[in-house]
Amino acid sequence: MQARKLVQLGKSTLVVSLPKPWVDLHGLQPGKTVQVSMRGDGSLVIYPKEMRETERELTITFEESKPRELFVREVVSGYLNGASRFRIVSPKVFTSEQQQTVRDIAGKLYLRIMKAESQEFLIESLLDMSKLSLQAGMRRMHTIVSSMCADMLKALQEEDVELAKTVASLDEDVDRFSLLLLRMLRNAAFDPVIAGKVGINLLDCLDYQNFVQQMERAADLAVNISNLLVHLEEKLHPSVLEKLVNMGQAAYIHFEEAVEAFDEKDLGKANRVLDAVTEMEDLNMQVLGEMAKKEKRPFAVCSTCLVRASLMDIYTAGTEIAKTVINHTFGYPLPEGAGEESGA
């Protein structure tokens, strides 16, 4: 890294010279225009020409012998790494199952089918990533996840199978948001143009990625519990169910507080979530104790343990978000008074 002095030009203008090797490399001459962008961390980036997002095309061979899961993983990987156009080809005519797989993954990733032939699909993203709001997407994702957790607890308390099915049906919506947001973050981490337009830096990318992953984790746990309720053959013992609901409500409250802490960069709320571990362990032991006294049916015991573990994991997802808040906050200058509440 080179150090260069600022030179005053006129009364208020400051100028700095550009490194000659860089100027020669890009063939710049007096009168030429360069692009200047301020990044989220306050640094400036100078581009020798107008920088535009590059569109990447990825060709994937989808043979009939290739497992569906492998093909889906290849498309998702390309999507997360910035590919905006996918050419899906096959040496033979696509089977109906293959065609449906292509249509399913296209819908999941907000891709539109531009061409569909017997041996080739062309699917393309029509979204302008630079115009999407990362914060708005994260808020929308949280709204869905929060409602899923709340409805899951209601379905658990009331043993409402239909409500549990509704919760499970929202899993795809969360997956779509998760993949879209992770794509934005990965692109921003590798491309300063996108990062500048979104208004984040590399450290933000890491923190937001963890937030999105923990949100998806909480949604998956809510779906797991809901699916178990749908297939539950025996009702849980009322007193055991009551303990489970109490534990679930506490886990949900702390998870929501962690999200608030992330939005507000509130150290006090983040620390309260982490300090609630003793409370959650006590509620966990209450469930186990009540189950040991009242529940003797093997299937019901197994179901109770699965629900209990998933509820505890929802709280754990909240603690991971809370840790991110603390690590992020101390990576930047603290706002005035930010550390006072956390030390109380």
PDB file of C-alpha atoms in Angstrom, residues 46-274:
ATOM      1  CA  ILE A  46     -11.430   4.235  -8.173  1.00  0.00           C
ATOM      2  CA  TYR A  47     -12.443   2.424 -11.365  1.00  0.00           C
ATOM      3  CA  PRO A  48     -10.652   3.166 -14.664  1.00  0.00           C
ATOM      4  CA  LYS A  49     -13.948   2.930 -16.544  1.00  0.00           C
ATOM      5  CA  GLU A  50     -17.636   2.621 -15.807  1.00  0.00           C
ATOM      6  CA  MET A  51     -18.091  -0.601 -13.889  1.00  0.00           C
ATOM      7  CA  ARG A  52     -21.106  -2.742 -14.581  1.00  0.00           C
ATOM      8  CA  GLU A  53     -22.242  -6.004 -13.141  1.00  0.00           C
ATOM      9  CA  THR A  54     -21.105  -8.839 -15.361  1.00  0.00           C
ATOM     10  CA  GLU A  55     -23.617 -11.464 -16.372  1.00  0.00           C
ATOM     11  CA  ARG A  56     -22.360 -15.000 -16.021  1.00  0.00           C
ATOM     12  CA  GLU A  57     -23.763 -17.905 -17.979  1.00  0.00           C
ATOM     13  CA  LEU A  58     -23.378 -21.441 -16.690  1.00  0.00           C
ATOM     14  CA  THR A  59     -23.931 -24.583 -18.747  1.00  0.00           C
ATOM     15  CA  ILE A  60     -25.037 -27.656 -16.794  1.00  0.00           C
ATOM     16  CA  THR A  61     -25.502 -31.096 -18.285  1.00  0.00           C
ATOM     17  CA  PHE A  62     -28.576 -32.854 -16.894  1.00  0.00           C
ATOM     18  CA  GLU A  63     -28.414 -36.447 -18.042  1.00  0.00           C
ATOM     19  CA  GLU A  64     -31.189 -38.858 -17.176  1.00  0.00           C
ATOM     20  CA  SER A  65     -28.726 -40.826 -15.037  1.00  0.00           C
ATOM     21  CA  LYS A  66     -27.760 -37.760 -12.969  1.00  0.00           C
ATOM     22  CA  PRO A  67     -29.535 -37.735  -9.568  1.00  0.00           C
ATOM     23  CA  ARG A  68     -32.061 -34.947  -9.161  1.00  0.00           C
ATOM     24  CA  GLU A  69     -30.420 -33.778  -5.921  1.00  0.00           C
ATOM     25  CA  LEU A  70     -27.012 -33.431  -7.601  1.00  0.00           C
ATOM     26  CA  PHE A  71     -28.456 -31.337 -10.426  1.00  0.00           C
ATOM     27  CA  VAL A  72     -30.286 -29.067  -7.966  1.00  0.00           C
ATOM     28  CA  ARG A  73     -27.108 -28.581  -5.925  1.00  0.00           C
ATOM     29  CA  GLU A  74     -25.183 -27.587  -9.060  1.00  0.00           C
ATOM     30  CA  VAL A  75     -27.785 -24.987 -10.032  1.00  0.00           C
ATOM     31  CA  VAL A  76     -28.003 -23.565  -6.500  1.00  0.00           C
ATOM     32  CA  SER A  77     -24.205 -23.355  -6.273  1.00  0.00           C
ATOM     33  CA  GLY A  78     -24.022 -21.470  -9.560  1.00  0.00           C
ATOM     34  CA  TYR A  79     -26.846 -19.165  -8.468  1.00  0.00           C
ATOM     35  CA  LEU A  80     -25.152 -18.334  -5.150  1.00  0.00           C
ATOM     36  CA  ASN A  81     -21.901 -17.583  -6.957  1.00  0.00           C
ATOM     37  CA  GLY A  82     -23.454 -15.020  -9.267  1.00  0.00           C
ATOM     38  CA  ALA A  83     -24.567 -16.876 -12.394  1.00  0.00           C
ATOM     39  CA  SER A  84     -27.578 -15.101 -13.889  1.00  0.00           C
ATOM     40  CA  ARG A  85     -28.192 -17.388 -16.865  1.00  0.00           C
ATOM     41  CA  PHE A  86     -28.262 -21.180 -16.944  1.00  0.00           C
ATOM     42  CA  ARG A  87     -28.168 -23.338 -20.036  1.00  0.00           C
ATOM     43  CA  ILE A  88     -29.438 -26.813 -19.110  1.00  0.00           C
ATOM     44  CA  VAL A  89     -28.574 -29.403 -21.749  1.00  0.00           C
ATOM     45  CA  SER A  90     -29.058 -33.129 -22.170  1.00  0.00           C
ATOM     46  CA  PRO A  91     -27.620 -35.583 -24.734  1.00  0.00           C
ATOM     47  CA  LYS A  92     -31.087 -37.102 -24.971  1.00  0.00           C
ATOM     48  CA  VAL A  93     -34.634 -35.767 -24.835  1.00  0.00           C
ATOM     49  CA  PHE A  94     -35.599 -34.539 -21.358  1.00  0.00           C
ATOM     50  CA  THR A  95     -37.968 -36.846 -19.511  1.00  0.00           C
ATOM     51  CA  SER A  96     -41.090 -35.383 -17.907  1.00  0.00           C
ATOM     52  CA  GLU A  97     -39.428 -35.774 -14.487  1.00  0.00           C
ATOM     53  CA  GLN A  98     -36.365 -33.838 -15.650  1.00  0.00           C
ATOM     54  CA  GLN A  99     -38.521 -31.067 -17.095  1.00  0.00           C
ATOM     55  CA  GLN A 100     -40.432 -30.745 -13.825  1.00  0.00           C
ATOM     56  CA  THR A 101     -37.172 -30.614 -11.864  1.00  0.00           C
ATOM     57  CA  VAL A 102     -35.925 -27.733 -14.028  1.00  0.00           C
ATOM     58  CA  ARG A 103     -39.218 -25.867 -13.589  1.00  0.00           C
ATOM     59  CA  ASP A 104     -39.187 -26.440  -9.817  1.00  0.00           C
ATOM     60  CA  ILE A 105     -35.670 -25.115  -9.290  1.00  0.00           C
ATOM     61  CA  ALA A 106     -36.341 -22.162 -11.602  1.00  0.00           C
ATOM     62  CA  GLY A 107     -39.328 -21.163  -9.481  1.00  0.00           C
ATOM     63  CA  LYS A 108     -37.381 -21.572  -6.259  1.00  0.00           C
ATOM     64  CA  LEU A 109     -34.580 -19.271  -7.436  1.00  0.00           C
ATOM     65  CA  TYR A 110     -36.735 -16.547  -9.048  1.00  0.00           C
ATOM     66  CA  LEU A 111     -35.519 -17.637 -12.500  1.00  0.00           C
ATOM     67  CA  ARG A 112     -37.606 -17.388 -15.646  1.00  0.00           C
ATOM     68  CA  ILE A 113     -37.583 -20.030 -18.380  1.00  0.00           C
ATOM     69  CA  MET A 114     -36.595 -18.200 -21.564  1.00  0.00           C
ATOM     70  CA  LYS A 115     -36.336 -21.241 -23.824  1.00  0.00           C
ATOM     71  CA  ALA A 116     -37.603 -24.791 -23.449  1.00  0.00           C
ATOM     72  CA  GLU A 117     -36.650 -27.345 -26.071  1.00  0.00           C
ATOM     73  CA  SER A 118     -36.475 -31.120 -26.096  1.00  0.00           C
ATOM     74  CA  GLN A 119     -32.781 -31.159 -25.161  1.00  0.00           C
ATOM     75  CA  GLU A 120     -32.113 -27.666 -23.827  1.00  0.00           C
ATOM     76  CA  PHE A 121     -33.521 -25.200 -21.298  1.00  0.00           C
ATOM     77  CA  LEU A 122     -32.408 -21.594 -20.937  1.00  0.00           C
ATOM     78  CA  ILE A 123     -33.361 -20.102 -17.577  1.00  0.00           C
ATOM     79  CA  GLU A 124     -32.421 -16.585 -16.598  1.00  0.00           C
ATOM     80  CA  SER A 125     -32.634 -14.218 -13.657  1.00  0.00           C
ATOM     81  CA  LEU A 126     -34.429 -10.989 -14.511  1.00  0.00           C
ATOM     82  CA  LEU A 127     -33.687  -9.411 -11.124  1.00  0.00           C
ATOM     83  CA  ASP A 128     -31.329  -6.426 -10.988  1.00  0.00           C
ATOM     84  CA  MET A 129     -29.362  -7.283  -7.846  1.00  0.00           C
ATOM     85  CA  SER A 130     -28.125  -3.705  -7.451  1.00  0.00           C
ATOM     86  CA  LYS A 131     -31.696  -2.440  -7.109  1.00  0.00           C
ATOM     87  CA  LEU A 132     -32.775  -4.966  -4.481  1.00  0.00           C
ATOM     88  CA  SER A 133     -32.804  -3.866  -0.851  1.00  0.00           C
ATOM     89  CA  LEU A 134     -30.882  -6.229   1.400  1.00  0.00           C
ATOM     90  CA  GLN A 135     -32.448  -4.799   4.544  1.00  0.00           C
ATOM     91  CA  ALA A 136     -35.982  -4.994   3.129  1.00  0.00           C
ATOM     92  CA  GLY A 137     -35.418  -8.611   2.121  1.00  0.00           C
ATOM     93  CA  MET A 138     -34.131  -9.511   5.569  1.00  0.00           C
ATOM     94  CA  ARG A 139     -37.099  -7.820   7.242  1.00  0.00           C
ATOM     95  CA  ARG A 140     -39.506  -9.700   4.983  1.00  0.00           C
ATOM     96  CA  MET A 141     -37.765 -12.989   5.712  1.00  0.00           C
ATOM     97  CA  HIS A 142     -37.970 -12.319   9.445  1.00  0.00           C
ATOM     98  CA  THR A 143     -41.677 -11.543   9.193  1.00  0.00           C
ATOM     99  CA  ILE A 144     -42.317 -14.966   7.657  1.00  0.00           C
ATOM    100  CA  VAL A 145     -40.060 -16.825  10.113  1.00  0.00           C
ATOM    101  CA  SER A 146     -41.577 -15.037  13.100  1.00  0.00           C
ATOM    102  CA  SER A 147     -45.121 -15.915  12.026  1.00  0.00           C
ATOM    103  CA  MET A 148     -44.062 -19.526  11.440  1.00  0.00           C
ATOM    104  CA  CYS A 149     -42.656 -19.831  14.964  1.00  0.00           C
ATOM    105  CA  ALA A 150     -45.709 -18.174  16.523  1.00  0.00           C
ATOM    106  CA  ASP A 151     -48.139 -20.380  14.590  1.00  0.00           C
ATOM    107  CA  MET A 152     -46.068 -23.466  15.376  1.00  0.00           C
ATOM    108  CA  LEU A 153     -46.388 -22.741  19.106  1.00  0.00           C
ATOM    109  CA  LYS A 154     -50.127 -22.188  18.736  1.00  0.00           C
ATOM    110  CA  ALA A 155     -50.472 -25.448  16.798  1.00  0.00           C
ATOM    111  CA  LEU A 156     -48.473 -27.222  19.506  1.00  0.00           C
ATOM    112  CA  GLN A 157     -50.564 -25.790  22.332  1.00  0.00           C
ATOM    113  CA  GLU A 158     -53.910 -26.448  20.652  1.00  0.00           C
ATOM    114  CA  GLU A 159     -52.794 -29.621  18.843  1.00  0.00           C
ATOM    115  CA  ASP A 160     -54.024 -28.027  15.622  1.00  0.00           C
ATOM    116  CA  VAL A 161     -52.938 -30.219  12.705  1.00  0.00           C
ATOM    117  CA  GLU A 162     -54.232 -27.870   9.983  1.00  0.00           C
ATOM    118  CA  LEU A 163     -52.297 -24.925  11.401  1.00  0.00           C
ATOM    119  CA  ALA A 164     -49.202 -27.123  11.581  1.00  0.00           C
ATOM    120  CA  LYS A 165     -49.617 -27.938   7.875  1.00  0.00           C
ATOM    121  CA  THR A 166     -49.822 -24.217   7.106  1.00  0.00           C
ATOM    122  CA  VAL A 167     -46.530 -23.606   8.916  1.00  0.00           C
ATOM    123  CA  ALA A 168     -44.819 -26.386   6.965  1.00  0.00           C
ATOM    124  CA  SER A 169     -46.094 -24.958   3.669  1.00  0.00           C
ATOM    125  CA  LEU A 170     -44.155 -21.705   4.230  1.00  0.00           C
ATOM    126  CA  ASP A 171     -40.795 -23.463   4.190  1.00  0.00           C
ATOM    127  CA  GLU A 172     -40.301 -22.850   0.447  1.00  0.00           C
ATOM    128  CA  ASP A 173     -40.896 -19.105   0.856  1.00  0.00           C
ATOM    129  CA  VAL A 174     -38.158 -18.912   3.478  1.00  0.00           C
ATOM    130  CA  ASP A 175     -35.801 -20.950   1.288  1.00  0.00           C
ATOM    131  CA  ARG A 176     -36.369 -18.533  -1.618  1.00  0.00           C
ATOM    132  CA  PHE A 177     -35.568 -15.510   0.531  1.00  0.00           C
ATOM    133  CA  SER A 178     -32.552 -17.238   2.048  1.00  0.00           C
ATOM    134  CA  LEU A 179     -31.024 -18.138  -1.314  1.00  0.00           C
ATOM    135  CA  LEU A 180     -31.714 -14.683  -2.764  1.00  0.00           C
ATOM    136  CA  LEU A 181     -30.147 -12.896   0.216  1.00  0.00           C
ATOM    137  CA  LEU A 182     -27.139 -15.223   0.314  1.00  0.00           C
ATOM    138  CA  ARG A 183     -26.624 -14.609  -3.413  1.00  0.00           C
ATOM    139  CA  MET A 184     -26.649 -10.847  -2.800  1.00  0.00           C
ATOM    140  CA  LEU A 185     -24.168 -11.171   0.062  1.00  0.00           C
ATOM    141  CA  ARG A 186     -21.762 -13.447  -1.813  1.00  0.00           C
ATOM    142  CA  ASN A 187     -21.836 -11.145  -4.840  1.00  0.00           C
ATOM    143  CA  ALA A 188     -21.221  -8.110  -2.630  1.00  0.00           C
ATOM    144  CA  ALA A 189     -18.284  -9.851  -0.958  1.00  0.00           C
ATOM    145  CA  PHE A 190     -16.612 -10.476  -4.340  1.00  0.00           C
ATOM    146  CA  ASP A 191     -17.734  -7.417  -6.303  1.00  0.00           C
ATOM    147  CA  PRO A 192     -17.062  -3.908  -4.909  1.00  0.00           C
ATOM    148  CA  VAL A 193     -19.554  -2.438  -7.388  1.00  0.00           C
ATOM    149  CA  ILE A 194     -22.423  -4.402  -5.874  1.00  0.00           C
ATOM    150  CA  ALA A 195     -21.134  -3.848  -2.334  1.00  0.00           C
ATOM    151  CA  GLY A 196     -21.046  -0.109  -2.918  1.00  0.00           C
ATOM    152  CA  LYS A 197     -24.580  -0.034  -4.305  1.00  0.00           C
ATOM    153  CA  VAL A 198     -25.939  -2.152  -1.459  1.00  0.00           C
ATOM    154  CA  GLY A 199     -23.999  -0.039   1.052  1.00  0.00           C
ATOM    155  CA  ILE A 200     -22.162  -2.784   2.938  1.00  0.00           C
ATOM    156  CA  ASN A 201     -18.586  -3.971   3.405  1.00  0.00           C
ATOM    157  CA  LEU A 202     -16.987  -7.396   3.798  1.00  0.00           C
ATOM    158  CA  LEU A 203     -17.540  -7.515   7.566  1.00  0.00           C
ATOM    159  CA  ASP A 204     -21.224  -6.727   7.033  1.00  0.00           C
ATOM    160  CA  CYS A 205     -21.443  -9.582   4.518  1.00  0.00           C
ATOM    161  CA  LEU A 206     -20.198 -12.090   7.084  1.00  0.00           C
ATOM    162  CA  ASP A 207     -22.558 -10.828   9.786  1.00  0.00           C
ATOM    163  CA  TYR A 208     -25.599 -10.691   7.517  1.00  0.00           C
ATOM    164  CA  GLN A 209     -24.831 -14.149   6.163  1.00  0.00           C
ATOM    165  CA  ASN A 210     -24.859 -15.568   9.688  1.00  0.00           C
ATOM    166  CA  PHE A 211     -28.132 -13.745  10.404  1.00  0.00           C
ATOM    167  CA  VAL A 212     -29.810 -15.170   7.299  1.00  0.00           C
ATOM    168  CA  GLN A 213     -28.575 -18.678   8.064  1.00  0.00           C
ATOM    169  CA  GLN A 214     -29.856 -18.544  11.643  1.00  0.00           C
ATOM    170  CA  MET A 215     -33.231 -17.274  10.431  1.00  0.00           C
ATOM    171  CA  GLU A 216     -33.455 -20.187   8.010  1.00  0.00           C
ATOM    172  CA  ARG A 217     -32.414 -22.540  10.805  1.00  0.00           C
ATOM    173  CA  ALA A 218     -35.255 -21.306  13.038  1.00  0.00           C
ATOM    174  CA  ALA A 219     -37.729 -21.749  10.175  1.00  0.00           C
ATOM    175  CA  ASP A 220     -36.522 -25.306   9.552  1.00  0.00           C
ATOM    176  CA  LEU A 221     -36.940 -26.125  13.242  1.00  0.00           C
ATOM    177  CA  ALA A 222     -40.490 -24.741  13.234  1.00  0.00           C
ATOM    178  CA  VAL A 223     -41.233 -26.896  10.182  1.00  0.00           C
ATOM    179  CA  ASN A 224     -39.742 -29.978  11.866  1.00  0.00           C
ATOM    180  CA  ILE A 225     -41.997 -29.538  14.890  1.00  0.00           C
ATOM    181  CA  SER A 226     -45.021 -28.859  12.684  1.00  0.00           C
ATOM    182  CA  ASN A 227     -44.409 -31.975  10.595  1.00  0.00           C
ATOM    183  CA  LEU A 228     -44.102 -34.025  13.769  1.00  0.00           C
ATOM    184  CA  LEU A 229     -47.459 -32.660  14.970  1.00  0.00           C
ATOM    185  CA  VAL A 230     -49.053 -33.607  11.655  1.00  0.00           C
ATOM    186  CA  HIS A 231     -47.882 -37.206  11.945  1.00  0.00           C
ATOM    187  CA  LEU A 232     -48.321 -37.542  15.706  1.00  0.00           C
ATOM    188  CA  GLU A 233     -50.277 -40.734  16.380  1.00  0.00           C
ATOM    189  CA  GLU A 234     -50.697 -40.183  20.119  1.00  0.00           C
ATOM    190  CA  LYS A 235     -51.481 -36.939  21.900  1.00  0.00           C
ATOM    191  CA  LEU A 236     -48.859 -35.692  24.318  1.00  0.00           C
ATOM    192  CA  HIS A 237     -49.619 -35.758  28.037  1.00  0.00           C
ATOM    193  CA  PRO A 238     -51.330 -32.434  28.972  1.00  0.00           C
ATOM    194  CA  SER A 239     -48.872 -31.511  31.748  1.00  0.00           C
ATOM    195  CA  VAL A 240     -45.881 -32.350  29.539  1.00  0.00           C
ATOM    196  CA  LEU A 241     -47.399 -30.337  26.701  1.00  0.00           C
ATOM    197  CA  GLU A 242     -47.818 -27.360  29.023  1.00  0.00           C
ATOM    198  CA  LYS A 243     -44.124 -27.469  29.933  1.00  0.00           C
ATOM    199  CA  LEU A 244     -43.171 -27.715  26.262  1.00  0.00           C
ATOM    200  CA  VAL A 245     -45.305 -24.693  25.377  1.00  0.00           C
ATOM    201  CA  ASN A 246     -43.761 -22.659  28.213  1.00  0.00           C
ATOM    202  CA  MET A 247     -40.305 -23.549  26.972  1.00  0.00           C
ATOM    203  CA  GLY A 248     -41.240 -22.751  23.369  1.00  0.00           C
ATOM    204  CA  GLN A 249     -42.685 -19.362  24.251  1.00  0.00           C
ATOM    205  CA  ALA A 250     -39.512 -18.428  26.123  1.00  0.00           C
ATOM    206  CA  ALA A 251     -37.342 -19.572  23.207  1.00  0.00           C
ATOM    207  CA  TYR A 252     -39.463 -17.528  20.788  1.00  0.00           C
ATOM    208  CA  ILE A 253     -39.294 -14.391  22.962  1.00  0.00           C
ATOM    209  CA  HIS A 254     -35.511 -14.581  23.205  1.00  0.00           C
ATOM    210  CA  PHE A 255     -35.167 -15.281  19.482  1.00  0.00           C
ATOM    211  CA  GLU A 256     -37.237 -12.200  18.662  1.00  0.00           C
ATOM    212  CA  GLU A 257     -35.196 -10.111  21.098  1.00  0.00           C
ATOM    213  CA  ALA A 258     -32.034 -11.261  19.322  1.00  0.00           C
ATOM    214  CA  VAL A 259     -33.460 -10.093  15.984  1.00  0.00           C
ATOM    215  CA  GLU A 260     -34.351  -6.730  17.528  1.00  0.00           C
ATOM    216  CA  ALA A 261     -30.816  -6.479  18.890  1.00  0.00           C
ATOM    217  CA  PHE A 262     -29.450  -7.140  15.396  1.00  0.00           C
ATOM    218  CA  ASP A 263     -31.672  -4.475  13.810  1.00  0.00           C
ATOM    219  CA  GLU A 264     -30.886  -1.894  16.479  1.00  0.00           C
ATOM    220  CA  LYS A 265     -27.265  -2.950  17.173  1.00  0.00           C
ATOM    221  CA  ASP A 266     -28.355  -3.084  20.822  1.00  0.00           C
ATOM    222  CA  LEU A 267     -25.723  -4.656  23.085  1.00  0.00           C
ATOM    223  CA  GLY A 268     -28.070  -4.722  26.066  1.00  0.00           C
ATOM    224  CA  LYS A 269     -30.663  -6.871  24.295  1.00  0.00           C
ATOM    225  CA  ALA A 270     -27.979  -9.125  22.828  1.00  0.00           C
ATOM    226  CA  ASN A 271     -26.504  -9.774  26.256  1.00  0.00           C
ATOM    227  CA  ARG A 272     -29.939 -10.455  27.743  1.00  0.00           C
ATOM    228  CA  VAL A 273     -30.483 -13.182  25.149  1.00  0.00           C
ATOM    229  CA  LEU A 274     -27.165 -14.807  26.026  1.00  0.00           C
TER     230      LEU A 274
END
